Amino acid sequence: MDSEINSNTALQEVLNALEVDRKKIAETYKTSYILFGLAALIIAVSIFIGLGGFAVILGIIPLIVGIVMYFKINDEAIKYQVDYKTKVLASAFKNFDGNLTFAPQSGVPEYEFISSELFTTRPDRYNTEDLVSGIADKTSFWFAEVNAEYKTETQTKNGTRTEWHTIFEGIIFVADFNKNFEVSTVVRPKSFGANLGAWFSKNVFSFGNTEVVQLENTEFDNKFVTYSRNQIEARYILTPAMMERILDLNSKSEETISISFIHSKMYIAFPLSHNYFEAPIHSSLLVPDLLTSDISIVKFMHDIVNELDLNTRIWGKE
């Protein structure tokens, strides 16, 4: 990736300009943090040795200055992040594959997240961003970062305590499967039902006459549980070759993936702990491996079409 940056004069100029902004933002944040710490120290010492209200007021002054600086530079930091995504990442993705488009403010809609049937809990709070879409040969695909949570409320003597729990955090990948499925087929991790944290269900969806599908791949059945309303169609989708490809794809993922085949689409959920596509603030933009991580995840998602052989059109849409 360093050769691409070095050989792209326009991109290098954009990075040089953004680096100036980044340094200003980083220094202002650093100064704000120092002022917050100084204010806390003055106030704590004043209270501890009993210097009185005047000394406490002296401590409030750097606190106020720090707050003003922090929120003033925060607007510039937001603009910096947007410029990085629209001017740097969008250009890099287009250089990687001219068919790719990058829409930082868009994502996978909540209704599609729900209708994928990958999760058993409806989100109470849903955020999505950084939509990447493209076409690999005959297959359209798109993916975005998603953070979905549900809340629980507990009555205490002091009132109601609200806690938020993660349903899913990572990337949702969607691809055209070139087949209008009669029913849905869902492949979830074997540990799905046992994980009472992120996967706990407060609002289980109804899947009608859904049954567990026993497949002829022991390794696949040991890793996943497959549900469908139509055993025949599920086996037609999950051919021996497809199961091997899913296992291979899963081996390259950070955590066990989930997959569903619904309507004419295939959905894949990749749980991830890392937030991609964000501009660094406290480290330089002018480093050779700046885009390596982001380009790698885009390439990984792009290659799913070939990994799962989605361009082999064994069906036509009915």
PDB file of C-alpha atoms in Angstrom:
ATOM      1  CA  MET A   1       0.000   0.000   0.000  1.00  0.00           C
ATOM      2  CA  ASP A   2       2.976   2.348   0.594  1.00  0.00           C
ATOM      3  CA  SER A   3       3.856   2.254  -3.099  1.00  0.00           C
ATOM      4  CA  GLU A   4       0.293   3.279  -3.998  1.00  0.00           C
ATOM      5  CA  ILE A   5       0.460   6.299  -1.682  1.00  0.00           C
ATOM      6  CA  ASN A   6       3.917   7.320  -2.845  1.00  0.00           C
ATOM      7  CA  SER A   7       3.008   7.004  -6.533  1.00  0.00           C
ATOM      8  CA  ASN A   8      -0.270   8.906  -6.194  1.00  0.00           C
ATOM      9  CA  THR A   9       0.740  12.562  -6.101  1.00  0.00           C
ATOM     10  CA  ALA A  10      -2.799  13.883  -5.614  1.00  0.00           C
ATOM     11  CA  LEU A  11      -3.426  11.534  -2.688  1.00  0.00           C
ATOM     12  CA  GLN A  12      -0.091  12.478  -1.125  1.00  0.00           C
ATOM     13  CA  GLU A  13      -0.997  16.173  -1.324  1.00  0.00           C
ATOM     14  CA  VAL A  14      -4.333  15.529   0.375  1.00  0.00           C
ATOM     15  CA  LEU A  15      -2.583  13.595   3.146  1.00  0.00           C
ATOM     16  CA  ASN A  16      -0.037  16.384   3.636  1.00  0.00           C
ATOM     17  CA  ALA A  17      -2.852  18.933   4.048  1.00  0.00           C
ATOM     18  CA  LEU A  18      -4.810  16.678   6.404  1.00  0.00           C
ATOM     19  CA  GLU A  19      -1.679  16.033   8.462  1.00  0.00           C
ATOM     20  CA  VAL A  20      -1.536  19.750   9.292  1.00  0.00           C
ATOM     21  CA  ASP A  21      -5.144  19.582  10.504  1.00  0.00           C
ATOM     22  CA  ARG A  22      -4.470  16.406  12.447  1.00  0.00           C
ATOM     23  CA  LYS A  23      -1.530  17.907  14.341  1.00  0.00           C
ATOM     24  CA  LYS A  24      -3.605  20.948  15.332  1.00  0.00           C
ATOM     25  CA  ILE A  25      -6.487  18.772  16.523  1.00  0.00           C
ATOM     26  CA  ALA A  26      -4.198  16.387  18.429  1.00  0.00           C
ATOM     27  CA  GLU A  27      -2.349  19.243  20.162  1.00  0.00           C
ATOM     28  CA  THR A  28      -5.607  20.943  21.140  1.00  0.00           C
ATOM     29  CA  TYR A  29      -7.010  17.726  22.576  1.00  0.00           C
ATOM     30  CA  LYS A  30      -3.755  17.187  24.475  1.00  0.00           C
ATOM     31  CA  THR A  31      -3.895  20.716  25.918  1.00  0.00           C
ATOM     32  CA  SER A  32      -7.536  20.211  26.898  1.00  0.00           C
ATOM     33  CA  TYR A  33      -6.690  16.982  28.745  1.00  0.00           C
ATOM     34  CA  ILE A  34      -3.846  18.737  30.572  1.00  0.00           C
ATOM     35  CA  LEU A  35      -6.182  21.543  31.641  1.00  0.00           C
ATOM     36  CA  PHE A  36      -8.763  19.000  32.848  1.00  0.00           C
ATOM     37  CA  GLY A  37      -6.088  17.284  34.923  1.00  0.00           C
ATOM     38  CA  LEU A  38      -4.782  20.571  36.290  1.00  0.00           C
ATOM     39  CA  ALA A  39      -8.280  21.678  37.275  1.00  0.00           C
ATOM     40  CA  ALA A  40      -8.969  18.397  39.045  1.00  0.00           C
ATOM     41  CA  LEU A  41      -5.634  18.628  40.897  1.00  0.00           C
ATOM     42  CA  ILE A  42      -6.195  22.223  42.059  1.00  0.00           C
ATOM     43  CA  ILE A  43      -9.730  21.497  43.234  1.00  0.00           C
ATOM     44  CA  ALA A  44      -8.727  18.280  45.029  1.00  0.00           C
ATOM     45  CA  VAL A  45      -5.744  19.874  46.791  1.00  0.00           C
ATOM     46  CA  SER A  46      -7.795  22.945  47.712  1.00  0.00           C
ATOM     47  CA  ILE A  47     -10.473  20.828  49.329  1.00  0.00           C
ATOM     48  CA  PHE A  48      -7.936  18.545  51.027  1.00  0.00           C
ATOM     49  CA  ILE A  49      -5.928  21.322  52.721  1.00  0.00           C
ATOM     50  CA  GLY A  50      -8.947  23.572  53.284  1.00  0.00           C
ATOM     51  CA  LEU A  51      -7.962  26.604  51.224  1.00  0.00           C
ATOM     52  CA  GLY A  52     -11.580  27.615  50.762  1.00  0.00           C
ATOM     53  CA  GLY A  53     -13.835  28.573  47.902  1.00  0.00           C
ATOM     54  CA  PHE A  54     -11.457  31.037  46.205  1.00  0.00           C
ATOM     55  CA  ALA A  55      -8.883  28.317  45.541  1.00  0.00           C
ATOM     56  CA  VAL A  56     -11.610  26.039  44.175  1.00  0.00           C
ATOM     57  CA  ILE A  57     -12.656  28.837  41.799  1.00  0.00           C
ATOM     58  CA  LEU A  58      -9.045  29.024  40.582  1.00  0.00           C
ATOM     59  CA  GLY A  59      -9.338  25.359  39.700  1.00  0.00           C
ATOM     60  CA  ILE A  60     -12.561  25.913  37.781  1.00  0.00           C
ATOM     61  CA  ILE A  61     -10.886  28.416  35.430  1.00  0.00           C
ATOM     62  CA  PRO A  62      -8.646  25.859  33.629  1.00  0.00           C
ATOM     63  CA  LEU A  63     -11.604  23.471  33.585  1.00  0.00           C
ATOM     64  CA  ILE A  64     -13.747  25.996  31.694  1.00  0.00           C
ATOM     65  CA  VAL A  65     -10.906  26.869  29.301  1.00  0.00           C
ATOM     66  CA  GLY A  66     -10.320  23.171  28.624  1.00  0.00           C
ATOM     67  CA  ILE A  67     -14.009  22.539  27.925  1.00  0.00           C
ATOM     68  CA  VAL A  68     -14.204  25.474  25.504  1.00  0.00           C
ATOM     69  CA  MET A  69     -11.074  24.313  23.661  1.00  0.00           C
ATOM     70  CA  TYR A  70     -12.318  20.725  23.517  1.00  0.00           C
ATOM     71  CA  PHE A  71     -15.712  21.488  22.021  1.00  0.00           C
ATOM     72  CA  LYS A  72     -14.356  24.121  19.658  1.00  0.00           C
ATOM     73  CA  ILE A  73     -11.806  21.742  18.151  1.00  0.00           C
ATOM     74  CA  ASN A  74     -14.308  18.882  18.122  1.00  0.00           C
ATOM     75  CA  ASP A  75     -16.121  20.457  15.151  1.00  0.00           C
ATOM     76  CA  GLU A  76     -12.823  20.582  13.266  1.00  0.00           C
ATOM     77  CA  ALA A  77     -12.143  16.962  14.223  1.00  0.00           C
ATOM     78  CA  ILE A  78     -15.478  15.879  12.720  1.00  0.00           C
ATOM     79  CA  LYS A  79     -14.664  17.731   9.480  1.00  0.00           C
ATOM     80  CA  TYR A  80     -11.214  16.136   9.465  1.00  0.00           C
ATOM     81  CA  GLN A  81     -12.751  12.664   9.782  1.00  0.00           C
ATOM     82  CA  VAL A  82     -15.186  13.367   6.938  1.00  0.00           C
ATOM     83  CA  ASP A  83     -12.435  14.734   4.687  1.00  0.00           C
ATOM     84  CA  TYR A  84     -10.287  11.678   5.375  1.00  0.00           C
ATOM     85  CA  LYS A  85     -13.081   9.319   4.382  1.00  0.00           C
ATOM     86  CA  THR A  86     -14.275  11.215   1.301  1.00  0.00           C
ATOM     87  CA  LYS A  87     -10.895  12.328  -0.031  1.00  0.00           C
ATOM     88  CA  VAL A  88      -8.520   9.555   1.046  1.00  0.00           C
ATOM     89  CA  LEU A  89     -10.422   6.321   1.601  1.00  0.00           C
ATOM     90  CA  ALA A  90     -12.890   6.805  -1.256  1.00  0.00           C
ATOM     91  CA  SER A  91      -9.971   7.435  -3.630  1.00  0.00           C
ATOM     92  CA  ALA A  92      -8.001   4.446  -2.321  1.00  0.00           C
ATOM     93  CA  PHE A  93     -10.990   2.111  -2.672  1.00  0.00           C
ATOM     94  CA  LYS A  94     -11.627   3.351  -6.199  1.00  0.00           C
ATOM     95  CA  ASN A  95      -7.980   2.677  -7.066  1.00  0.00           C
ATOM     96  CA  PHE A  96      -8.331  -0.830  -5.657  1.00  0.00           C
ATOM     97  CA  ASP A  97     -11.465  -1.511  -7.738  1.00  0.00           C
ATOM     98  CA  GLY A  98     -13.067   1.064 -10.004  1.00  0.00           C
ATOM     99  CA  ASN A  99     -16.509  -0.444  -9.330  1.00  0.00           C
ATOM    100  CA  LEU A 100     -16.383   0.337  -5.613  1.00  0.00           C
ATOM    101  CA  THR A 101     -18.230   3.267  -4.078  1.00  0.00           C
ATOM    102  CA  PHE A 102     -17.833   4.493  -0.506  1.00  0.00           C
ATOM    103  CA  ALA A 103     -20.622   6.339   1.326  1.00  0.00           C
ATOM    104  CA  PRO A 104     -19.436   7.095   4.898  1.00  0.00           C
ATOM    105  CA  GLN A 105     -22.795   8.469   6.074  1.00  0.00           C
ATOM    106  CA  SER A 106     -24.777   5.459   4.809  1.00  0.00           C
ATOM    107  CA  GLY A 107     -24.973   1.864   5.975  1.00  0.00           C
ATOM    108  CA  VAL A 108     -27.143  -1.240   6.213  1.00  0.00           C
ATOM    109  CA  PRO A 109     -30.678  -0.084   7.128  1.00  0.00           C
ATOM    110  CA  GLU A 110     -32.132  -1.323  10.398  1.00  0.00           C
ATOM    111  CA  TYR A 111     -35.036  -3.023   8.630  1.00  0.00           C
ATOM    112  CA  GLU A 112     -32.563  -5.057   6.571  1.00  0.00           C
ATOM    113  CA  PHE A 113     -30.579  -5.953   9.690  1.00  0.00           C
ATOM    114  CA  ILE A 114     -33.803  -7.297  11.218  1.00  0.00           C
ATOM    115  CA  SER A 115     -35.069  -9.029   8.086  1.00  0.00           C
ATOM    116  CA  SER A 116     -31.752 -10.871   7.655  1.00  0.00           C
ATOM    117  CA  GLU A 117     -32.905 -13.148  10.530  1.00  0.00           C
ATOM    118  CA  LEU A 118     -29.293 -13.418  11.669  1.00  0.00           C
ATOM    119  CA  PHE A 119     -30.186 -12.186  15.145  1.00  0.00           C
ATOM    120  CA  THR A 120     -32.890 -13.054  17.623  1.00  0.00           C
ATOM    121  CA  THR A 121     -33.128  -9.656  19.296  1.00  0.00           C
ATOM    122  CA  ARG A 122     -34.612  -6.462  17.931  1.00  0.00           C
ATOM    123  CA  PRO A 123     -32.280  -3.509  18.519  1.00  0.00           C
ATOM    124  CA  ASP A 124     -33.324  -0.616  20.732  1.00  0.00           C
ATOM    125  CA  ARG A 125     -30.336   1.381  19.531  1.00  0.00           C
ATOM    126  CA  TYR A 126     -28.905   0.956  16.036  1.00  0.00           C
ATOM    127  CA  ASN A 127     -25.976   2.683  14.332  1.00  0.00           C
ATOM    128  CA  THR A 128     -24.482   1.981  10.924  1.00  0.00           C
ATOM    129  CA  GLU A 129     -21.932   3.780   8.755  1.00  0.00           C
ATOM    130  CA  ASP A 130     -19.258   3.437   6.078  1.00  0.00           C
ATOM    131  CA  LEU A 131     -21.195   1.697   3.323  1.00  0.00           C
ATOM    132  CA  VAL A 132     -18.989   0.119   0.637  1.00  0.00           C
ATOM    133  CA  SER A 133     -20.739  -1.234  -2.452  1.00  0.00           C
ATOM    134  CA  GLY A 134     -19.623  -2.700  -5.736  1.00  0.00           C
ATOM    135  CA  ILE A 135     -19.984  -5.358  -8.395  1.00  0.00           C
ATOM    136  CA  ALA A 136     -17.651  -8.335  -8.760  1.00  0.00           C
ATOM    137  CA  ASP A 137     -18.201  -9.731 -12.250  1.00  0.00           C
ATOM    138  CA  LYS A 138     -21.963 -10.519 -12.173  1.00  0.00           C
ATOM    139  CA  THR A 139     -22.560 -10.158  -8.455  1.00  0.00           C
ATOM    140  CA  SER A 140     -23.614  -6.996  -6.640  1.00  0.00           C
ATOM    141  CA  PHE A 141     -22.507  -6.721  -3.019  1.00  0.00           C
ATOM    142  CA  TRP A 142     -22.358  -4.165  -0.238  1.00  0.00           C
ATOM    143  CA  PHE A 143     -21.262  -4.050   3.375  1.00  0.00           C
ATOM    144  CA  ALA A 144     -21.112  -1.616   6.277  1.00  0.00           C
ATOM    145  CA  GLU A 145     -20.182  -1.360   9.926  1.00  0.00           C
ATOM    146  CA  VAL A 146     -23.057  -1.950  12.334  1.00  0.00           C
ATOM    147  CA  ASN A 147     -23.467  -1.546  16.080  1.00  0.00           C
ATOM    148  CA  ALA A 148     -26.798  -2.856  17.395  1.00  0.00           C
ATOM    149  CA  GLU A 149     -27.809  -2.913  21.067  1.00  0.00           C
ATOM    150  CA  TYR A 150     -30.791  -3.723  23.228  1.00  0.00           C
ATOM    151  CA  LYS A 151     -31.570  -2.340  26.656  1.00  0.00           C
ATOM    152  CA  THR A 152     -32.768  -3.787  29.913  1.00  0.00           C
ATOM    153  CA  GLU A 153     -34.424  -1.767  32.643  1.00  0.00           C
ATOM    154  CA  THR A 154     -34.214  -2.728  36.301  1.00  0.00           C
ATOM    155  CA  GLN A 155     -36.200  -1.127  39.079  1.00  0.00           C
ATOM    156  CA  THR A 156     -34.030  -0.056  42.022  1.00  0.00           C
ATOM    157  CA  LYS A 157     -34.763   1.903  45.178  1.00  0.00           C
ATOM    158  CA  ASN A 158     -33.338   4.980  43.446  1.00  0.00           C
ATOM    159  CA  GLY A 159     -35.443   4.573  40.304  1.00  0.00           C
ATOM    160  CA  THR A 160     -34.966   2.766  36.996  1.00  0.00           C
ATOM    161  CA  ARG A 161     -31.512   1.591  35.950  1.00  0.00           C
ATOM    162  CA  THR A 162     -31.006   1.188  32.199  1.00  0.00           C
ATOM    163  CA  GLU A 163     -28.261  -1.053  30.861  1.00  0.00           C
ATOM    164  CA  TRP A 164     -27.225  -1.501  27.227  1.00  0.00           C
ATOM    165  CA  HIS A 165     -26.114  -4.838  25.789  1.00  0.00           C
ATOM    166  CA  THR A 166     -24.489  -5.562  22.451  1.00  0.00           C
ATOM    167  CA  ILE A 167     -26.449  -7.629  19.950  1.00  0.00           C
ATOM    168  CA  PHE A 168     -23.873  -7.254  17.233  1.00  0.00           C
ATOM    169  CA  GLU A 169     -20.796  -5.171  16.512  1.00  0.00           C
ATOM    170  CA  GLY A 170     -18.942  -5.657  13.264  1.00  0.00           C
ATOM    171  CA  ILE A 171     -19.595  -5.763   9.541  1.00  0.00           C
ATOM    172  CA  ILE A 172     -22.753  -6.921   7.780  1.00  0.00           C
ATOM    173  CA  PHE A 173     -22.060  -8.122   4.236  1.00  0.00           C
ATOM    174  CA  VAL A 174     -24.874  -8.507   1.687  1.00  0.00           C
ATOM    175  CA  ALA A 175     -24.675 -10.058  -1.779  1.00  0.00           C
ATOM    176  CA  ASP A 176     -27.091 -10.861  -4.588  1.00  0.00           C
ATOM    177  CA  PHE A 177     -27.431 -14.651  -4.685  1.00  0.00           C
ATOM    178  CA  ASN A 178     -29.280 -14.674  -8.022  1.00  0.00           C
ATOM    179  CA  LYS A 179     -32.047 -16.852  -6.616  1.00  0.00           C
ATOM    180  CA  ASN A 180     -35.437 -15.983  -5.148  1.00  0.00           C
ATOM    181  CA  PHE A 181     -35.549 -18.377  -2.208  1.00  0.00           C
ATOM    182  CA  GLU A 182     -38.929 -19.785  -1.240  1.00  0.00           C
ATOM    183  CA  VAL A 183     -38.036 -19.681   2.466  1.00  0.00           C
ATOM    184  CA  SER A 184     -35.188 -18.478   4.647  1.00  0.00           C
ATOM    185  CA  THR A 185     -32.168 -20.586   5.572  1.00  0.00           C
ATOM    186  CA  VAL A 186     -30.030 -19.375   8.476  1.00  0.00           C
ATOM    187  CA  VAL A 187     -26.608 -20.639   9.538  1.00  0.00           C
ATOM    188  CA  ARG A 188     -25.536 -19.586  13.032  1.00  0.00           C
ATOM    189  CA  PRO A 189     -22.552 -20.421  15.248  1.00  0.00           C
ATOM    190  CA  LYS A 190     -22.975 -23.579  17.301  1.00  0.00           C
ATOM    191  CA  SER A 191     -22.447 -21.498  20.445  1.00  0.00           C
ATOM    192  CA  PHE A 192     -25.199 -19.045  19.475  1.00  0.00           C
ATOM    193  CA  GLY A 193     -27.768 -20.339  21.949  1.00  0.00           C
ATOM    194  CA  ALA A 194     -25.291 -20.682  24.786  1.00  0.00           C
ATOM    195  CA  ASN A 195     -23.968 -17.127  24.677  1.00  0.00           C
ATOM    196  CA  LEU A 196     -26.189 -15.187  27.069  1.00  0.00           C
ATOM    197  CA  GLY A 197     -24.406 -11.890  26.549  1.00  0.00           C
ATOM    198  CA  ALA A 198     -24.448 -10.439  23.068  1.00  0.00           C
ATOM    199  CA  TRP A 199     -26.871 -13.079  21.796  1.00  0.00           C
ATOM    200  CA  PHE A 200     -29.420 -12.991  24.643  1.00  0.00           C
ATOM    201  CA  SER A 201     -32.956 -12.793  23.297  1.00  0.00           C
ATOM    202  CA  LYS A 202     -35.501 -10.508  24.896  1.00  0.00           C
ATOM    203  CA  ASN A 203     -37.699 -10.562  21.819  1.00  0.00           C
ATOM    204  CA  VAL A 204     -37.333 -13.801  19.876  1.00  0.00           C
ATOM    205  CA  PHE A 205     -38.602 -13.589  16.324  1.00  0.00           C
ATOM    206  CA  SER A 206     -41.030 -16.188  15.107  1.00  0.00           C
ATOM    207  CA  PHE A 207     -39.723 -18.326  12.260  1.00  0.00           C
ATOM    208  CA  GLY A 208     -42.832 -20.453  11.815  1.00  0.00           C
ATOM    209  CA  ASN A 209     -42.064 -24.119  11.139  1.00  0.00           C
ATOM    210  CA  THR A 210     -38.306 -23.658  11.219  1.00  0.00           C
ATOM    211  CA  GLU A 211     -36.362 -26.882  11.730  1.00  0.00           C
ATOM    212  CA  VAL A 212     -32.734 -27.741  12.329  1.00  0.00           C
ATOM    213  CA  VAL A 213     -31.161 -29.043   9.123  1.00  0.00           C
ATOM    214  CA  GLN A 214     -28.746 -31.948   9.476  1.00  0.00           C
ATOM    215  CA  LEU A 215     -26.108 -31.718   6.762  1.00  0.00           C
ATOM    216  CA  GLU A 216     -23.607 -34.239   5.496  1.00  0.00           C
ATOM    217  CA  ASN A 217     -20.535 -32.327   6.587  1.00  0.00           C
ATOM    218  CA  THR A 218     -19.538 -33.189  10.145  1.00  0.00           C
ATOM    219  CA  GLU A 219     -17.111 -30.295  10.484  1.00  0.00           C
ATOM    220  CA  PHE A 220     -19.783 -27.862   9.289  1.00  0.00           C
ATOM    221  CA  ASP A 221     -22.393 -29.260  11.708  1.00  0.00           C
ATOM    222  CA  ASN A 222     -19.878 -29.088  14.553  1.00  0.00           C
ATOM    223  CA  LYS A 223     -19.233 -25.407  13.841  1.00  0.00           C
ATOM    224  CA  PHE A 224     -22.725 -24.234  12.845  1.00  0.00           C
ATOM    225  CA  VAL A 225     -26.414 -24.880  13.375  1.00  0.00           C
ATOM    226  CA  THR A 226     -28.564 -24.541  10.251  1.00  0.00           C
ATOM    227  CA  TYR A 227     -32.250 -23.595  10.400  1.00  0.00           C
ATOM    228  CA  SER A 228     -34.756 -23.616   7.568  1.00  0.00           C
ATOM    229  CA  ARG A 229     -38.444 -24.047   6.811  1.00  0.00           C
ATOM    230  CA  ASN A 230     -37.536 -26.129   3.787  1.00  0.00           C
ATOM    231  CA  GLN A 231     -34.989 -28.920   4.255  1.00  0.00           C
ATOM    232  CA  ILE A 232     -34.709 -29.583   0.527  1.00  0.00           C
ATOM    233  CA  GLU A 233     -33.999 -25.967  -0.405  1.00  0.00           C
ATOM    234  CA  ALA A 234     -31.493 -25.647   2.458  1.00  0.00           C
ATOM    235  CA  ARG A 235     -29.520 -28.621   1.123  1.00  0.00           C
ATOM    236  CA  TYR A 236     -29.811 -27.227  -2.395  1.00  0.00           C
ATOM    237  CA  ILE A 237     -28.173 -23.994  -1.196  1.00  0.00           C
ATOM    238  CA  LEU A 238     -25.645 -25.587   1.145  1.00  0.00           C
ATOM    239  CA  THR A 239     -23.994 -27.932  -1.298  1.00  0.00           C
ATOM    240  CA  PRO A 240     -20.841 -29.780  -0.192  1.00  0.00           C
ATOM    241  CA  ALA A 241     -18.765 -27.235  -2.117  1.00  0.00           C
ATOM    242  CA  MET A 242     -20.596 -24.282  -0.513  1.00  0.00           C
ATOM    243  CA  MET A 243     -20.129 -25.685   2.994  1.00  0.00           C
ATOM    244  CA  GLU A 244     -16.400 -26.101   2.383  1.00  0.00           C
ATOM    245  CA  ARG A 245     -16.181 -22.526   1.137  1.00  0.00           C
ATOM    246  CA  ILE A 246     -18.072 -21.211   4.169  1.00  0.00           C
ATOM    247  CA  LEU A 247     -15.741 -23.131   6.488  1.00  0.00           C
ATOM    248  CA  ASP A 248     -12.735 -21.695   4.686  1.00  0.00           C
ATOM    249  CA  LEU A 249     -14.170 -18.175   4.874  1.00  0.00           C
ATOM    250  CA  ASN A 250     -14.914 -18.639   8.562  1.00  0.00           C
ATOM    251  CA  SER A 251     -11.329 -19.749   9.227  1.00  0.00           C
ATOM    252  CA  LYS A 252     -10.143 -16.372   7.924  1.00  0.00           C
ATOM    253  CA  SER A 253     -12.498 -14.404  10.178  1.00  0.00           C
ATOM    254  CA  GLU A 254     -11.798 -13.065  13.666  1.00  0.00           C
ATOM    255  CA  GLU A 255     -14.852 -14.795  15.145  1.00  0.00           C
ATOM    256  CA  THR A 256     -17.435 -17.312  13.949  1.00  0.00           C
ATOM    257  CA  ILE A 257     -19.622 -15.826  11.244  1.00  0.00           C
ATOM    258  CA  SER A 258     -23.391 -16.125  10.727  1.00  0.00           C
ATOM    259  CA  ILE A 259     -25.023 -16.464   7.305  1.00  0.00           C
ATOM    260  CA  SER A 260     -28.578 -16.291   6.016  1.00  0.00           C
ATOM    261  CA  PHE A 261     -30.153 -16.834   2.605  1.00  0.00           C
ATOM    262  CA  ILE A 262     -33.364 -14.834   2.333  1.00  0.00           C
ATOM    263  CA  HIS A 263     -35.372 -13.662  -0.682  1.00  0.00           C
ATOM    264  CA  SER A 264     -32.605 -13.263  -3.280  1.00  0.00           C
ATOM    265  CA  LYS A 265     -29.827 -12.185  -0.932  1.00  0.00           C
ATOM    266  CA  MET A 266     -27.106 -13.692   1.177  1.00  0.00           C
ATOM    267  CA  TYR A 267     -26.239 -11.958   4.454  1.00  0.00           C
ATOM    268  CA  ILE A 268     -23.040 -12.551   6.404  1.00  0.00           C
ATOM    269  CA  ALA A 269     -22.343 -11.120   9.871  1.00  0.00           C
ATOM    270  CA  PHE A 270     -18.673 -10.688  10.783  1.00  0.00           C
ATOM    271  CA  PRO A 271     -18.245  -9.848  14.493  1.00  0.00           C
ATOM    272  CA  LEU A 272     -15.287  -7.472  14.819  1.00  0.00           C
ATOM    273  CA  SER A 273     -13.672  -5.635  17.695  1.00  0.00           C
ATOM    274  CA  HIS A 274     -11.808  -3.200  15.454  1.00  0.00           C
ATOM    275  CA  ASN A 275     -13.438  -0.063  14.055  1.00  0.00           C
ATOM    276  CA  TYR A 276     -12.281   0.413  10.480  1.00  0.00           C
ATOM    277  CA  PHE A 277     -12.238   3.475   8.191  1.00  0.00           C
ATOM    278  CA  GLU A 278     -11.416   6.060  10.880  1.00  0.00           C
ATOM    279  CA  ALA A 279      -8.716   8.727  10.524  1.00  0.00           C
ATOM    280  CA  PRO A 280      -5.996   8.588  13.184  1.00  0.00           C
ATOM    281  CA  ILE A 281      -5.754  11.644  15.418  1.00  0.00           C
ATOM    282  CA  HIS A 282      -2.857  10.872  17.723  1.00  0.00           C
ATOM    283  CA  SER A 283      -0.632   9.225  15.116  1.00  0.00           C
ATOM    284  CA  SER A 284       0.712  10.477  11.802  1.00  0.00           C
ATOM    285  CA  LEU A 285      -1.038  10.147   8.454  1.00  0.00           C
ATOM    286  CA  LEU A 286       2.333  10.138   6.704  1.00  0.00           C
ATOM    287  CA  VAL A 287       3.238   6.507   7.316  1.00  0.00           C
ATOM    288  CA  PRO A 288       3.636   3.767   4.663  1.00  0.00           C
ATOM    289  CA  ASP A 289       1.069   1.383   6.189  1.00  0.00           C
ATOM    290  CA  LEU A 290      -1.647   4.011   6.758  1.00  0.00           C
ATOM    291  CA  LEU A 291      -4.238   2.334   4.516  1.00  0.00           C
ATOM    292  CA  THR A 292      -3.123  -1.278   4.867  1.00  0.00           C
ATOM    293  CA  SER A 293      -5.747  -2.323   7.418  1.00  0.00           C
ATOM    294  CA  ASP A 294      -8.677  -0.640   5.651  1.00  0.00           C
ATOM    295  CA  ILE A 295      -7.688  -1.888   2.198  1.00  0.00           C
ATOM    296  CA  SER A 296      -7.232  -5.395   3.623  1.00  0.00           C
ATOM    297  CA  ILE A 297     -10.773  -5.549   5.024  1.00  0.00           C
ATOM    298  CA  VAL A 298     -12.214  -4.194   1.762  1.00  0.00           C
ATOM    299  CA  LYS A 299     -10.251  -6.795  -0.199  1.00  0.00           C
ATOM    300  CA  PHE A 300     -11.440  -9.504   2.187  1.00  0.00           C
ATOM    301  CA  MET A 301     -15.086  -8.533   1.670  1.00  0.00           C
ATOM    302  CA  HIS A 302     -14.606  -8.095  -2.078  1.00  0.00           C
ATOM    303  CA  ASP A 303     -13.086 -11.571  -2.371  1.00  0.00           C
ATOM    304  CA  ILE A 304     -16.094 -13.217  -0.690  1.00  0.00           C
ATOM    305  CA  VAL A 305     -17.826 -13.292  -4.068  1.00  0.00           C
ATOM    306  CA  ASN A 306     -15.043 -15.488  -5.424  1.00  0.00           C
ATOM    307  CA  GLU A 307     -14.525 -17.372  -2.149  1.00  0.00           C
ATOM    308  CA  LEU A 308     -18.155 -18.527  -2.220  1.00  0.00           C
ATOM    309  CA  ASP A 309     -18.258 -18.825  -6.020  1.00  0.00           C
ATOM    310  CA  LEU A 310     -21.262 -16.511  -6.261  1.00  0.00           C
ATOM    311  CA  ASN A 311     -20.567 -15.753  -9.917  1.00  0.00           C
ATOM    312  CA  THR A 312     -21.357 -19.322 -10.895  1.00  0.00           C
ATOM    313  CA  ARG A 313     -24.990 -18.889 -11.843  1.00  0.00           C
ATOM    314  CA  ILE A 314     -26.483 -22.316 -11.253  1.00  0.00           C
ATOM    315  CA  TRP A 315     -29.893 -20.690 -10.763  1.00  0.00           C
ATOM    316  CA  GLY A 316     -31.753 -17.885 -12.422  1.00  0.00           C
ATOM    317  CA  LYS A 317     -34.127 -15.581 -10.599  1.00  0.00           C
ATOM    318  CA  GLU A 318     -37.678 -16.743 -10.972  1.00  0.00           C
TER     319      GLU A 318
END
